[in-house]
Amino acid sequence: IKKHFRKYHIAVGNLLLLEYGNGQKEAFLTARTTNGRCITSKEAAELMGQVVDDSRWSPAKDSRSIITKQYATIRLLEDGGYRMLYGASRIPRQGEKYSGDNYTFCESQGSQVVMSLSDGMGSGKAAGEESRTVIELLEQFAESGLKMDTALKMINSVLVIGADEESFATLDMCYIDMYSGMAEFIKTGAAATFVIRDGKAKAIRSSSLPIGMLKYFDMDKSEYKLKKNDIILMLTDGAAEVIDRDGMSDMILTELMENNKMKDPKDIADYVLESLKERSGFRIQDDMTVVAARVWTDCR
């Protein structure tokens, strides 16, 4: 690495190269330019890709953006082979101005992303504030790199201890490693999540209670290896009940998606929500939210 960088007028002093359990590498380079010019950390990442196993690298979000003639440390991460796009669609309960549902897509440390959906108790503004509290805390903990199990226990404690009145919300979360493509689904009282592959829907269900209901709570976990063109669909109770009434949600979603050629997750979320509204006879008896994500892979 040092020899290769030297060819491009970059002197590397200290170098730390790490490899994690999923195979992803991370590099810390203390470097400076030797020709009096500056180079971006993005260009340095391209040089790393040329010398380390024909890999791809990117500057970490918290890394310095430029290498100058003064020694400074930059942080580079090996890119994963997976990418995702996200979209959402929602409508409040009939007669309500505010939805009690909230969702987020956020990045954790490394190549981890978190996709989550929360449904507050009841509907309207108060329910929305409950679910917003859960989502905002989850975002903060995810961005700090806290383990998800620990984060959920802390969120549960906030809801149990901090509220004057009973306060709880469902939480549907998908924690995705964009390097390996492994997805961990964590659910507390949430409706089924669906992975759509080759037009067929597979349900991931939960029997746990909502977060904030009890001092000690359980969460249901399951892992899934994602593949190119997989679609992840999360639904809140209001949307899920429309297709769960006859216990045929897998079949109904398969029928909806098997001939669907849409690529944009926002279009997919809109399409599913409109289909559910039509199926309910346009009687929106609870807040309805659909969150969609689509997976694709890089060709190396």
Tab-separated table of C-alpha atoms in Angstrom:
chain	number	residue	atom	x	y	z
A	1	ILE	CA	0.000	0.000	0.000
A	2	LYS	CA	2.739	2.449	0.965
A	3	LYS	CA	4.702	1.657	-2.192
A	4	HIS	CA	1.657	2.126	-4.409
A	5	PHE	CA	0.706	5.438	-2.798
A	6	ARG	CA	4.300	6.658	-3.151
A	7	LYS	CA	3.964	6.368	-6.948
A	8	TYR	CA	1.237	9.018	-6.746
A	9	HIS	CA	3.243	11.386	-4.525
A	10	ILE	CA	1.576	10.354	-1.265
A	11	ALA	CA	3.673	9.389	1.753
A	12	VAL	CA	1.884	7.018	4.156
A	13	GLY	CA	3.235	7.099	7.700
A	14	ASN	CA	1.075	5.048	10.063
A	15	LEU	CA	-1.293	2.499	8.539
A	16	LEU	CA	-3.907	0.352	10.276
A	17	LEU	CA	-5.831	-2.193	8.198
A	18	LEU	CA	-8.703	-4.052	9.891
A	19	GLU	CA	-10.882	-6.920	8.715
A	20	TYR	CA	-14.228	-7.613	10.389
A	21	GLY	CA	-16.158	-10.827	10.855
A	22	ASN	CA	-18.211	-10.267	7.706
A	23	GLY	CA	-15.015	-9.887	5.640
A	24	GLN	CA	-15.235	-6.122	5.227
A	25	LYS	CA	-12.005	-4.152	5.565
A	26	GLU	CA	-11.399	-0.723	7.064
A	27	ALA	CA	-8.224	1.349	6.777
A	28	PHE	CA	-6.792	4.258	8.754
A	29	LEU	CA	-3.990	6.028	6.878
A	30	THR	CA	-1.868	8.862	8.232
A	31	ALA	CA	-0.656	10.437	5.012
A	32	ARG	CA	0.571	13.589	3.309
A	33	THR	CA	1.336	14.639	-0.256
A	34	THR	CA	4.989	14.999	-1.311
A	35	ASN	CA	4.584	17.291	-4.314
A	36	GLY	CA	2.979	20.243	-2.549
A	37	ARG	CA	-0.468	19.547	-4.036
A	38	CYS	CA	-3.650	18.209	-2.414
A	39	ILE	CA	-5.501	14.977	-3.122
A	40	THR	CA	-9.038	14.065	-2.093
A	41	SER	CA	-9.761	11.115	0.160
A	42	LYS	CA	-11.987	9.807	-2.643
A	43	GLU	CA	-8.924	9.600	-4.907
A	44	ALA	CA	-7.032	7.860	-2.094
A	45	ALA	CA	-9.901	5.348	-1.847
A	46	GLU	CA	-9.516	4.588	-5.561
A	47	LEU	CA	-5.809	3.905	-5.002
A	48	MET	CA	-6.681	1.487	-2.179
A	49	GLY	CA	-8.969	-0.381	-4.565
A	50	GLN	CA	-6.110	-0.809	-7.031
A	51	VAL	CA	-3.830	-2.505	-4.531
A	52	VAL	CA	-6.109	-4.403	-2.085
A	53	ASP	CA	-7.644	-7.484	-3.722
A	54	ASP	CA	-9.139	-5.516	-6.613
A	55	SER	CA	-11.710	-4.111	-4.170
A	56	ARG	CA	-13.708	-0.877	-4.022
A	57	TRP	CA	-13.290	1.679	-1.269
A	58	SER	CA	-14.960	4.896	-0.140
A	59	PRO	CA	-14.078	7.539	2.462
A	60	ALA	CA	-15.977	7.062	5.717
A	61	LYS	CA	-18.510	9.775	6.487
A	62	ASP	CA	-16.463	11.079	9.401
A	63	SER	CA	-13.166	11.032	7.488
A	64	ARG	CA	-11.140	14.043	6.405
A	65	SER	CA	-11.947	14.886	2.800
A	66	ILE	CA	-8.499	16.102	1.667
A	67	ILE	CA	-4.881	14.993	2.078
A	68	THR	CA	-2.491	17.955	2.172
A	69	LYS	CA	1.267	18.362	2.632
A	70	GLN	CA	0.747	18.019	6.402
A	71	TYR	CA	0.304	14.543	7.885
A	72	ALA	CA	-3.313	13.779	8.789
A	73	THR	CA	-5.379	10.607	9.173
A	74	ILE	CA	-8.129	9.541	6.787
A	75	ARG	CA	-10.519	6.621	7.247
A	76	LEU	CA	-11.516	4.409	4.313
A	77	LEU	CA	-14.105	1.599	4.131
A	78	GLU	CA	-14.311	-1.246	1.657
A	79	ASP	CA	-17.572	-0.996	-0.253
A	80	GLY	CA	-20.112	-3.798	-0.018
A	81	GLY	CA	-21.668	-5.488	-2.995
A	82	TYR	CA	-25.207	-4.394	-2.115
A	83	ARG	CA	-27.210	-1.211	-2.616
A	84	MET	CA	-30.753	-0.265	-1.619
A	85	LEU	CA	-33.370	2.297	-2.537
A	86	TYR	CA	-36.262	3.161	-0.221
A	87	GLY	CA	-39.725	4.633	-0.450
A	88	ALA	CA	-42.853	4.985	1.672
A	89	SER	CA	-46.525	5.814	1.364
A	90	ARG	CA	-49.046	6.490	4.132
A	91	ILE	CA	-52.495	7.796	4.901
A	92	PRO	CA	-54.025	8.672	8.316
A	93	ARG	CA	-57.177	7.131	9.697
A	94	GLN	CA	-60.352	8.527	8.199
A	95	GLY	CA	-61.227	11.772	9.981
A	96	GLU	CA	-57.728	12.250	11.405
A	97	LYS	CA	-55.310	14.959	10.320
A	98	TYR	CA	-52.180	13.248	11.652
A	99	SER	CA	-50.876	9.729	11.198
A	100	GLY	CA	-49.808	7.697	14.218
A	101	ASP	CA	-47.144	5.931	12.132
A	102	ASN	CA	-43.512	6.967	11.613
A	103	TYR	CA	-40.615	5.406	9.734
A	104	THR	CA	-36.940	5.934	8.963
A	105	PHE	CA	-34.049	4.774	6.793
A	106	CYS	CA	-30.706	5.573	8.390
A	107	GLU	CA	-27.080	4.498	8.303
A	108	SER	CA	-25.264	2.901	11.181
A	109	GLN	CA	-21.487	2.638	11.443
A	110	GLY	CA	-19.661	0.804	8.692
A	111	SER	CA	-21.863	-0.529	5.907
A	112	GLN	CA	-24.964	-1.037	8.039
A	113	VAL	CA	-28.350	0.492	7.308
A	114	VAL	CA	-31.510	0.435	9.381
A	115	MET	CA	-35.009	0.443	7.926
A	116	SER	CA	-37.738	0.773	10.548
A	117	LEU	CA	-41.444	1.434	10.977
A	118	SER	CA	-43.336	2.238	14.186
A	119	ASP	CA	-47.078	2.367	14.887
A	120	GLY	CA	-48.109	4.387	17.944
A	121	MET	CA	-50.952	3.328	20.245
A	122	GLY	CA	-54.263	4.419	18.746
A	123	SER	CA	-54.240	7.039	15.996
A	124	GLY	CA	-53.809	10.766	15.506
A	125	LYS	CA	-51.302	13.223	16.935
A	126	ALA	CA	-50.711	11.493	20.297
A	127	ALA	CA	-49.990	8.156	18.608
A	128	GLY	CA	-47.713	9.937	16.151
A	129	GLU	CA	-45.697	11.447	18.991
A	130	GLU	CA	-45.205	8.000	20.549
A	131	SER	CA	-43.982	6.428	17.320
A	132	ARG	CA	-41.845	9.488	16.536
A	133	THR	CA	-40.104	9.143	19.905
A	134	VAL	CA	-39.280	5.493	19.125
A	135	ILE	CA	-37.978	6.308	15.632
A	136	GLU	CA	-35.894	9.317	16.707
A	137	LEU	CA	-34.248	7.359	19.538
A	138	LEU	CA	-33.558	4.472	17.177
A	139	GLU	CA	-31.912	6.841	14.667
A	140	GLN	CA	-29.655	8.317	17.349
A	141	PHE	CA	-28.596	4.913	18.678
A	142	ALA	CA	-28.049	3.481	15.182
A	143	GLU	CA	-25.875	6.405	14.107
A	144	SER	CA	-23.783	6.074	17.268
A	145	GLY	CA	-23.092	2.414	16.484
A	146	LEU	CA	-24.890	1.021	19.550
A	147	LYS	CA	-25.924	-2.628	19.286
A	148	MET	CA	-29.574	-2.948	18.323
A	149	ASP	CA	-30.485	-5.206	21.263
A	150	THR	CA	-29.095	-2.630	23.686
A	151	ALA	CA	-30.747	0.232	21.810
A	152	LEU	CA	-34.181	-1.413	21.989
A	153	LYS	CA	-33.837	-2.076	25.719
A	154	MET	CA	-32.994	1.596	26.261
A	155	ILE	CA	-35.933	2.739	24.110
A	156	ASN	CA	-38.233	0.418	26.076
A	157	SER	CA	-36.989	1.906	29.357
A	158	VAL	CA	-37.627	5.451	28.084
A	159	LEU	CA	-41.236	4.573	27.209
A	160	VAL	CA	-41.916	2.645	30.424
A	161	ILE	CA	-40.313	5.103	32.861
A	162	GLY	CA	-40.715	8.429	31.072
A	163	ALA	CA	-44.433	8.460	30.344
A	164	ASP	CA	-47.045	9.707	32.828
A	165	GLU	CA	-49.640	7.567	31.092
A	166	GLU	CA	-49.416	4.202	29.356
A	167	SER	CA	-47.280	4.652	26.265
A	168	PHE	CA	-46.230	1.992	23.808
A	169	ALA	CA	-45.691	1.440	20.100
A	170	THR	CA	-44.897	-1.379	17.713
A	171	LEU	CA	-41.469	-1.415	16.120
A	172	ASP	CA	-40.610	-3.195	12.905
A	173	MET	CA	-36.910	-3.038	12.074
A	174	CYS	CA	-34.630	-4.456	9.413
A	175	TYR	CA	-30.893	-4.172	10.109
A	176	ILE	CA	-29.004	-4.752	6.866
A	177	ASP	CA	-25.314	-5.419	6.285
A	178	MET	CA	-24.672	-3.874	2.870
A	179	TYR	CA	-21.354	-5.699	2.602
A	180	SER	CA	-22.630	-9.250	3.041
A	181	GLY	CA	-26.313	-8.819	2.169
A	182	MET	CA	-27.460	-10.341	5.464
A	183	ALA	CA	-30.617	-8.789	6.899
A	184	GLU	CA	-31.728	-9.178	10.501
A	185	PHE	CA	-35.414	-8.558	11.122
A	186	ILE	CA	-36.314	-7.466	14.651
A	187	LYS	CA	-39.972	-7.073	15.592
A	188	THR	CA	-41.779	-5.947	18.737
A	189	GLY	CA	-45.519	-6.298	18.286
A	190	ALA	CA	-45.326	-5.361	14.603
A	191	ALA	CA	-47.370	-6.724	11.720
A	192	ALA	CA	-45.779	-9.146	9.257
A	193	THR	CA	-42.920	-7.985	7.049
A	194	PHE	CA	-42.697	-9.418	3.545
A	195	VAL	CA	-39.722	-10.233	1.357
A	196	ILE	CA	-40.792	-10.349	-2.289
A	197	ARG	CA	-38.497	-12.537	-4.399
A	198	ASP	CA	-39.258	-13.431	-8.012
A	199	GLY	CA	-42.800	-12.156	-7.505
A	200	LYS	CA	-43.508	-14.412	-4.510
A	201	ALA	CA	-44.125	-13.017	-1.015
A	202	LYS	CA	-42.602	-14.621	2.091
A	203	ALA	CA	-43.961	-13.387	5.432
A	204	ILE	CA	-41.806	-12.735	8.504
A	205	ARG	CA	-44.150	-12.712	11.495
A	206	SER	CA	-43.982	-11.792	15.169
A	207	SER	CA	-45.797	-12.811	18.330
A	208	SER	CA	-44.048	-10.326	20.643
A	209	LEU	CA	-45.656	-7.400	22.478
A	210	PRO	CA	-45.159	-3.724	21.521
A	211	ILE	CA	-42.197	-1.839	22.921
A	212	GLY	CA	-42.909	0.174	26.089
A	213	MET	CA	-45.720	-2.090	27.311
A	214	LEU	CA	-43.701	-3.990	29.922
A	215	LYS	CA	-40.509	-3.351	31.871
A	216	TYR	CA	-39.040	-6.578	30.490
A	217	PHE	CA	-39.900	-7.305	26.901
A	218	ASP	CA	-39.153	-9.840	24.193
A	219	MET	CA	-38.297	-9.244	20.573
A	220	ASP	CA	-38.611	-11.658	17.678
A	221	LYS	CA	-35.574	-11.997	15.429
A	222	SER	CA	-34.921	-13.691	12.133
A	223	GLU	CA	-32.161	-13.528	9.534
A	224	TYR	CA	-32.476	-13.511	5.771
A	225	LYS	CA	-29.871	-13.469	3.006
A	226	LEU	CA	-30.903	-10.834	0.488
A	227	LYS	CA	-30.511	-11.251	-3.260
A	228	LYS	CA	-30.628	-8.965	-6.266
A	229	ASN	CA	-34.092	-7.463	-6.940
A	230	ASP	CA	-35.525	-8.556	-3.568
A	231	ILE	CA	-38.205	-6.195	-2.284
A	232	ILE	CA	-38.782	-5.675	1.441
A	233	LEU	CA	-42.273	-4.512	2.424
A	234	MET	CA	-43.188	-3.312	5.917
A	235	LEU	CA	-46.823	-2.592	6.807
A	236	THR	CA	-48.399	-1.101	9.908
A	237	ASP	CA	-51.431	-2.809	11.449
A	238	GLY	CA	-53.935	-0.658	9.572
A	239	ALA	CA	-52.545	-1.819	6.229
A	240	ALA	CA	-51.783	-5.400	7.255
A	241	GLU	CA	-55.267	-6.087	8.645
A	242	VAL	CA	-56.767	-5.542	5.206
A	243	ILE	CA	-54.984	-8.639	3.874
A	244	ASP	CA	-54.606	-10.597	7.121
A	245	ARG	CA	-58.324	-10.984	7.813
A	246	ASP	CA	-58.517	-14.246	5.871
A	247	GLY	CA	-54.983	-15.382	6.722
A	248	MET	CA	-54.015	-15.117	3.079
A	249	SER	CA	-51.645	-12.148	3.149
A	250	ASP	CA	-48.778	-14.039	1.457
A	251	MET	CA	-51.021	-15.100	-1.405
A	252	ILE	CA	-52.625	-11.672	-1.796
A	253	LEU	CA	-49.286	-9.853	-1.909
A	254	THR	CA	-47.924	-12.439	-4.327
A	255	GLU	CA	-50.881	-11.717	-6.634
A	256	LEU	CA	-50.214	-7.992	-6.345
A	257	MET	CA	-46.491	-8.244	-7.026
A	258	GLU	CA	-45.958	-11.149	-9.414
A	259	ASN	CA	-46.629	-9.079	-12.539
A	260	ASN	CA	-45.407	-5.790	-11.114
A	261	LYS	CA	-42.507	-4.369	-13.133
A	262	MET	CA	-42.005	-1.227	-11.028
A	263	LYS	CA	-38.407	-0.501	-10.012
A	264	ASP	CA	-38.786	2.584	-7.811
A	265	PRO	CA	-39.654	1.626	-4.190
A	266	LYS	CA	-41.757	4.786	-3.817
A	267	ASP	CA	-43.905	3.652	-6.762
A	268	ILE	CA	-44.138	0.169	-5.223
A	269	ALA	CA	-45.220	1.583	-1.823
A	270	ASP	CA	-47.828	3.817	-3.508
A	271	TYR	CA	-49.124	0.912	-5.580
A	272	VAL	CA	-49.455	-1.442	-2.593
A	273	LEU	CA	-51.177	1.213	-0.450
A	274	GLU	CA	-53.653	2.095	-3.209
A	275	SER	CA	-54.399	-1.607	-3.718
A	276	LEU	CA	-55.038	-2.059	0.027
A	277	LYS	CA	-57.266	1.011	0.169
A	278	GLU	CA	-59.307	-0.363	-2.724
A	279	ARG	CA	-59.487	-3.773	-1.066
A	280	SER	CA	-60.814	-2.152	2.135
A	281	GLY	CA	-63.583	-0.413	0.201
A	282	PHE	CA	-61.790	2.900	0.859
A	283	ARG	CA	-62.799	2.712	4.522
A	284	ILE	CA	-59.611	3.772	6.293
A	285	GLN	CA	-60.327	2.538	9.826
A	286	ASP	CA	-56.716	2.858	11.037
A	287	ASP	CA	-53.539	4.637	9.943
A	288	MET	CA	-52.046	2.822	6.961
A	289	THR	CA	-48.334	2.947	6.085
A	290	VAL	CA	-46.340	0.929	3.570
A	291	VAL	CA	-42.535	1.111	3.508
A	292	ALA	CA	-40.642	-0.494	0.623
A	293	ALA	CA	-36.980	-1.146	-0.159
A	294	ARG	CA	-35.433	-2.689	-3.262
A	295	VAL	CA	-32.077	-4.463	-3.320
A	296	TRP	CA	-29.556	-4.587	-6.112
A	297	THR	CA	-25.997	-5.856	-6.312
A	298	ASP	CA	-22.832	-4.439	-7.840
A	299	CYS	CA	-21.033	-6.326	-10.561
A	300	ARG	CA	-17.357	-6.552	-9.664
